[in-house]
PDB file of C-alpha atoms and ligand atoms in Angstrom:
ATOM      1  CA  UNK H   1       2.484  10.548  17.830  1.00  0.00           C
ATOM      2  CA  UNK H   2       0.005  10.630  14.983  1.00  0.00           C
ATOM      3  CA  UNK H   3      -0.400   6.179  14.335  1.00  0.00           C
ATOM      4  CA  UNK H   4      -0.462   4.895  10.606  1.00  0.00           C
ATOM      5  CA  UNK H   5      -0.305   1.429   8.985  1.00  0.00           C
ATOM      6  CA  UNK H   6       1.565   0.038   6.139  1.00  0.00           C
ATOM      7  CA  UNK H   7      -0.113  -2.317   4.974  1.00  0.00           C
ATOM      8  CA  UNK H   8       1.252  -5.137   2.192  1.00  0.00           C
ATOM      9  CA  UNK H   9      -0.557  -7.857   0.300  1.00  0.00           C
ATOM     10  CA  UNK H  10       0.206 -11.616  -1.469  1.00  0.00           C
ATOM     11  CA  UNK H  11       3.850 -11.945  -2.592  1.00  0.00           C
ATOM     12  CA  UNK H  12       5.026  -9.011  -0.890  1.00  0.00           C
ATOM     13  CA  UNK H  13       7.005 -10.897   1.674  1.00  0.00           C
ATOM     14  CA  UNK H  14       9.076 -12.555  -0.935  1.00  0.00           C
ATOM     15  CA  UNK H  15      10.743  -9.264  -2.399  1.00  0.00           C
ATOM     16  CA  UNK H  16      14.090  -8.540  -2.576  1.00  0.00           C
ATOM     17  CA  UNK H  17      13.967 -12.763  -4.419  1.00  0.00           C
ATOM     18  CA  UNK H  18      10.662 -11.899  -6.501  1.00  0.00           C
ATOM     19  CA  UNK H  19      11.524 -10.523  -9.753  1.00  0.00           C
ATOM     20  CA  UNK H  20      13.842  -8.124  -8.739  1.00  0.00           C
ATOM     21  CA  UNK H  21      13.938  -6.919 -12.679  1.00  0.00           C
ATOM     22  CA  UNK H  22      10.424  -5.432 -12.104  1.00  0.00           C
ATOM     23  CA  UNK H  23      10.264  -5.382  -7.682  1.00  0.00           C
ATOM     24  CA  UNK H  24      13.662  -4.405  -6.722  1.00  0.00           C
ATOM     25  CA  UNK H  25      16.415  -6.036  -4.493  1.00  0.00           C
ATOM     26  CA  UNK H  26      14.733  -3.876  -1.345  1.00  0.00           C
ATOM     27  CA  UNK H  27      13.961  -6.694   1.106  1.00  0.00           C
ATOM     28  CA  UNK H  28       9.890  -5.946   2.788  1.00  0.00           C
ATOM     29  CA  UNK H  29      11.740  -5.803   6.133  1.00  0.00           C
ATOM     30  CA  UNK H  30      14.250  -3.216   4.447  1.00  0.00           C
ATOM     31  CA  UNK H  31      10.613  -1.304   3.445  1.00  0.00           C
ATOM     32  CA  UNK H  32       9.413  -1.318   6.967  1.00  0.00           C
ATOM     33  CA  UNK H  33      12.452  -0.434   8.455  1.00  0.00           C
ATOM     34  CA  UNK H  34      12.282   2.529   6.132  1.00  0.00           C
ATOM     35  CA  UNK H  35       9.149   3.341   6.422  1.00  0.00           C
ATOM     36  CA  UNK H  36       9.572   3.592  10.030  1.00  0.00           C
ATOM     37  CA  UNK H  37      12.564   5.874   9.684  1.00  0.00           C
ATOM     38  CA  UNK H  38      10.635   7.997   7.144  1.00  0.00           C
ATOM     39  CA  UNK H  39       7.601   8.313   8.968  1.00  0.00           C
ATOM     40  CA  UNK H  40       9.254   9.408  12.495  1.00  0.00           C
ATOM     41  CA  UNK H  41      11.101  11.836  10.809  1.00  0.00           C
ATOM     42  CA  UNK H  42       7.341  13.309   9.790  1.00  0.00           C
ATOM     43  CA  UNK H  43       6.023  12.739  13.467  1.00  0.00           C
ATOM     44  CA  UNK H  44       4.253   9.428  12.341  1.00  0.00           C
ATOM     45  CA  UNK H  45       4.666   6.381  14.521  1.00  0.00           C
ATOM     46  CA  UNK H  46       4.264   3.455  11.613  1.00  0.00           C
ATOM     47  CA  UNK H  47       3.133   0.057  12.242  1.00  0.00           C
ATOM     48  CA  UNK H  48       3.288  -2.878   9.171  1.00  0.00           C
ATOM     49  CA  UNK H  49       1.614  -5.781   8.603  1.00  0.00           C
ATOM     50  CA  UNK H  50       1.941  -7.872   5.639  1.00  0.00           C
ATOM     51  CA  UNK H  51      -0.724 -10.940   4.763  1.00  0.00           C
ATOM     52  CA  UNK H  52      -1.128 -13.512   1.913  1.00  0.00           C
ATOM     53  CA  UNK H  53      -4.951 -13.405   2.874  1.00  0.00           C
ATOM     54  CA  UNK H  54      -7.635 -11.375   1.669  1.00  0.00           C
ATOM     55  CA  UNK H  55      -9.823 -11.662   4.369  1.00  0.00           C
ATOM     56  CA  UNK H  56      -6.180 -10.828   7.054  1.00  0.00           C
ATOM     57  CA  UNK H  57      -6.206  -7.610   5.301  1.00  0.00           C
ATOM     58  CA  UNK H  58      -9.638  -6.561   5.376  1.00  0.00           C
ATOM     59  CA  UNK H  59      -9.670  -7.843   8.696  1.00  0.00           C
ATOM     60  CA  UNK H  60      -6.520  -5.413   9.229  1.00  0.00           C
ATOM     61  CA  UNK H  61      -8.160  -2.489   7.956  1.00  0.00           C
ATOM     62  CA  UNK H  62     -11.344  -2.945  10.250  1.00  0.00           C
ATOM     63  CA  UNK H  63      -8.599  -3.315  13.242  1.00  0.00           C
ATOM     64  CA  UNK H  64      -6.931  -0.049  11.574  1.00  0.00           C
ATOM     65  CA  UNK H  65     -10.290   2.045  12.443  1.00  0.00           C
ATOM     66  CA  UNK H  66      -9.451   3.916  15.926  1.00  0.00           C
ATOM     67  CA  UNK H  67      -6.000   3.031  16.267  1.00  0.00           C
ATOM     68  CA  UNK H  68      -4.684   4.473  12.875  1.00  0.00           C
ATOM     69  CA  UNK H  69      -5.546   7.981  11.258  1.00  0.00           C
ATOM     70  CA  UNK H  70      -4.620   6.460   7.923  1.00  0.00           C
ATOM     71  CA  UNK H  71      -3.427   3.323   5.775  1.00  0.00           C
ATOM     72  CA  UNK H  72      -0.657   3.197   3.288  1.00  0.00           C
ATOM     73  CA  UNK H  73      -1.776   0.243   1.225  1.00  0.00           C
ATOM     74  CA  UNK H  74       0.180  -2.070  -1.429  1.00  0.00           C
ATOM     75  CA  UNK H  75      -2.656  -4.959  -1.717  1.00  0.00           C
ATOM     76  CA  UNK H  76      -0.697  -6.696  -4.615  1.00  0.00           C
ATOM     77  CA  UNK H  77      -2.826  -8.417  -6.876  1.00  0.00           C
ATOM     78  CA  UNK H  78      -5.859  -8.390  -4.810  1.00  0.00           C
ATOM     79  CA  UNK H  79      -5.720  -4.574  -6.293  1.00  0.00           C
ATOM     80  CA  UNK H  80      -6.971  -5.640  -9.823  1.00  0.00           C
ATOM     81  CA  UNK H  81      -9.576  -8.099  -8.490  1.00  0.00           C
ATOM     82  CA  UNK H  82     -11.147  -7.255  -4.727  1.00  0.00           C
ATOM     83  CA  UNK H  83     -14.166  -5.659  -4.340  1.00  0.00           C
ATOM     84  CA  UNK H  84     -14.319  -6.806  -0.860  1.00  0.00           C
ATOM     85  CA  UNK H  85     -11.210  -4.597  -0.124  1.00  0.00           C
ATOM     86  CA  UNK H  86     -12.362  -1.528  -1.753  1.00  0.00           C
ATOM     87  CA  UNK H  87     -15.400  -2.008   0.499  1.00  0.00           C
ATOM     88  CA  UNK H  88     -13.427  -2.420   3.530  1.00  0.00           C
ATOM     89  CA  UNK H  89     -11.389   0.640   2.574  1.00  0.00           C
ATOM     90  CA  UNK H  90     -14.715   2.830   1.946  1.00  0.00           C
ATOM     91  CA  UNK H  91     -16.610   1.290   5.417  1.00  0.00           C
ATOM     92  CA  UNK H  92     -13.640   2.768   7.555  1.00  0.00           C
ATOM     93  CA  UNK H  93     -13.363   5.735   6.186  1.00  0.00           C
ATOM     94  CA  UNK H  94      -9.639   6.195   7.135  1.00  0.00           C
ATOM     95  CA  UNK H  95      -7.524   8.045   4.398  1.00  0.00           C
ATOM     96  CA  UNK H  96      -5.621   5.470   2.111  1.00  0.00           C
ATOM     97  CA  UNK H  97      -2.444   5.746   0.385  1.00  0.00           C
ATOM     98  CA  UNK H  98      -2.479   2.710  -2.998  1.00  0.00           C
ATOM     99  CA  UNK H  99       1.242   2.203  -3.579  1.00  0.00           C
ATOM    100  CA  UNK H 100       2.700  -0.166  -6.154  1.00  0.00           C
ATOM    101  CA  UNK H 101       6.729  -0.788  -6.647  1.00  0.00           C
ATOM    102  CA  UNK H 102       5.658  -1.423 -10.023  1.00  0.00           C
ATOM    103  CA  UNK H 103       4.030   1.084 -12.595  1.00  0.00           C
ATOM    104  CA  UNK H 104       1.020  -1.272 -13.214  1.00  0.00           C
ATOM    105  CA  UNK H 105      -0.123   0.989 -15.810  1.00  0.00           C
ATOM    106  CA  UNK H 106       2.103   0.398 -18.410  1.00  0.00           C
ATOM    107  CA  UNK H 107       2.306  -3.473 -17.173  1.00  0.00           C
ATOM    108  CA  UNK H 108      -0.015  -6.023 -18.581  1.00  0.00           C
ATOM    109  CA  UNK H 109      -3.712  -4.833 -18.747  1.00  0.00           C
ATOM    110  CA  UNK H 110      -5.572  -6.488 -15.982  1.00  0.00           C
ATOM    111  CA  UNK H 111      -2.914  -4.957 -13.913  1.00  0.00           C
ATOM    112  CA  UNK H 112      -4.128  -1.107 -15.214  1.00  0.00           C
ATOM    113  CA  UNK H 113      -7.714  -1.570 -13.278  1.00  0.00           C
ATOM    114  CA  UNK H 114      -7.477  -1.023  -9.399  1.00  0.00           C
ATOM    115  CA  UNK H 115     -10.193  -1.719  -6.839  1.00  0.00           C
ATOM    116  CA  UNK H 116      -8.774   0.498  -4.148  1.00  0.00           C
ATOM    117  CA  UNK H 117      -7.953   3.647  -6.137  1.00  0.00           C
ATOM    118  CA  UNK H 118     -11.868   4.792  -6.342  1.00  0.00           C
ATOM    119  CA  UNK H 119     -11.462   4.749  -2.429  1.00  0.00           C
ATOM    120  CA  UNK H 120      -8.128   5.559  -2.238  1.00  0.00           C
ATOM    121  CA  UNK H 121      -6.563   9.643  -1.568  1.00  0.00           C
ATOM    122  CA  UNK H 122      -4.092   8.661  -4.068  1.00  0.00           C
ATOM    123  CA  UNK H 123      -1.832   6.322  -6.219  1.00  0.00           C
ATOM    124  CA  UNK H 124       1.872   6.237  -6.030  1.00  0.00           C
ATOM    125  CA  UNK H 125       3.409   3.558  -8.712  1.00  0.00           C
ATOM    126  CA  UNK H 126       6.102   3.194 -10.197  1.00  0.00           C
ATOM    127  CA  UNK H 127       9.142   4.565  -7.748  1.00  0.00           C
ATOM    128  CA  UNK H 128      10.627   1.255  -6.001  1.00  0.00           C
ATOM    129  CA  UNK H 129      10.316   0.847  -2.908  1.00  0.00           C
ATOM    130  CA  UNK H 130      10.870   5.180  -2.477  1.00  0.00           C
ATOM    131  CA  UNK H 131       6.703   4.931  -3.261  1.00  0.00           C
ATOM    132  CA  UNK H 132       6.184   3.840   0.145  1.00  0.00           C
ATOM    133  CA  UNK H 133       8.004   7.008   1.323  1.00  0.00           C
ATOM    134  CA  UNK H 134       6.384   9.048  -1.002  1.00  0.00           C
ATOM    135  CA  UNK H 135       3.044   7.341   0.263  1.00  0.00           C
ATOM    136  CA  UNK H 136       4.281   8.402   3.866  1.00  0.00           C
ATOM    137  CA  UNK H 137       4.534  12.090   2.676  1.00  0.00           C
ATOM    138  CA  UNK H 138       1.203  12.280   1.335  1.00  0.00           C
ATOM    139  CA  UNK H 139      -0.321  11.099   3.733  1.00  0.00           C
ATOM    140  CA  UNK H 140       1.138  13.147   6.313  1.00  0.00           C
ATOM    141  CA  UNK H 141       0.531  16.342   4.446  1.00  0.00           C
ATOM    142  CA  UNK H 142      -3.178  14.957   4.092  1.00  0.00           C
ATOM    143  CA  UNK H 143      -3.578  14.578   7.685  1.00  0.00           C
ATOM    144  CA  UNK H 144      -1.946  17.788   8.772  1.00  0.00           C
ATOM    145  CA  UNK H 145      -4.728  19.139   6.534  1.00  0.00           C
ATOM    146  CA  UNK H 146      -1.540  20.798   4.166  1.00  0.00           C
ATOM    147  CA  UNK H 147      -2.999  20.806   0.503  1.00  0.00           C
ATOM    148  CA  UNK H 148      -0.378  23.143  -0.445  1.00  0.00           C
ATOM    149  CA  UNK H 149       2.931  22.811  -1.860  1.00  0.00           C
TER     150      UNK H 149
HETATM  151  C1  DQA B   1       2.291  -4.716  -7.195  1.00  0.00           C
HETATM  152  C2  DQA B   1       1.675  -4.767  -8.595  1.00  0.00           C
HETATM  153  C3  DQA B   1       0.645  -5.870  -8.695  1.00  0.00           C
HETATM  154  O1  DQA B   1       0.116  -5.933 -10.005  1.00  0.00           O
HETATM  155  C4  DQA B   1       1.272  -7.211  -8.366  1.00  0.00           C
HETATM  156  O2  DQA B   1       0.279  -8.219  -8.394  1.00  0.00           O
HETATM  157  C5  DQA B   1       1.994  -7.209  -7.084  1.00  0.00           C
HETATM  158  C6  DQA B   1       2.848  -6.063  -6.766  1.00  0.00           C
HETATM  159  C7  DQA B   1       3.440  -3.691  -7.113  1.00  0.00           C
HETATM  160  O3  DQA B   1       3.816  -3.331  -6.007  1.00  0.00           O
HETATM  161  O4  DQA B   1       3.985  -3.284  -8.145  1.00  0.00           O
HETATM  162  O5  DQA B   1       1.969  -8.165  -6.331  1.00  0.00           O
HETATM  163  O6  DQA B   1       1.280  -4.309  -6.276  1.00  0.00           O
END
């Protein structure tokens, strides 16, 4: 089976607690199990990781090269400040997926600039915790090389 990572940044361990008015109740183990669901049902074997640090994560995307075909990526806030993750992202070269629960544009305005989405396939923002499974879609039609509809 085709091997992708789900990758979350700062704070995201704490939801389902962390301002559920703008996050959502959905626990990140409650993501990952779905995400794993999700992604098995489109022939994807999904592994997460979740770290606090920047340097984890770009460590975890190096680590993604050969052993994933893609990324689905919530960096948190390291999205609106980390140019050292956008560089990570573009050294790979693996396709990645930028998901946010929230729709950071029409949040507060450092949140509207991202880092990863000039390296990034797409953005999905927005949809809860279904962006993740949205993510898992898109990518999955993008590596099955199906631009159609
Ligand atoms: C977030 C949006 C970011 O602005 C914020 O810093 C997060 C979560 C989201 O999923 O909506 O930590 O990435």
């Amino acid at each position: 089976m085709v091997s992708v990572l789900v990758l979350n940044g700062p704070n995201l361990n704490l939801l389902g607690t962390r301002q559920p008015e703008v996050y959502g109740d959905t626990t990140l183990t409650g993501i990952e199990s779905a995400c794993a669901s999700h992604g098995a049902g489109l022939g994807l074997s999904v592994v997460c990781a979740q770290s606090n640090h920047e340097g984890a994560l770009i460590e975890a995307i190096h680590a993604a090269r050969g052993q994933h075909a893609g990324i689905v990526l919530n960096a948190g806030a390291f999205t609106h400040t980390s140019v050292a993750l956008m560089d990570a992202i573009a050294s790979v070269g693996l396709p990645v997926v930028e998901v946010h629960l929230s729709n950071i544009h029409a949040r507060e305005p450092f949140r509207h600039r991202s880092y990863v989405a000039p390296v990034a396939l797409g953005q999905i923002c927005g949809f809860g915790a279904r962006g993740y499974l949205l993510a898992l879609d898109a990518l999955a039609a993008h590596l099955s090389g199906d631009g159609g509809i």
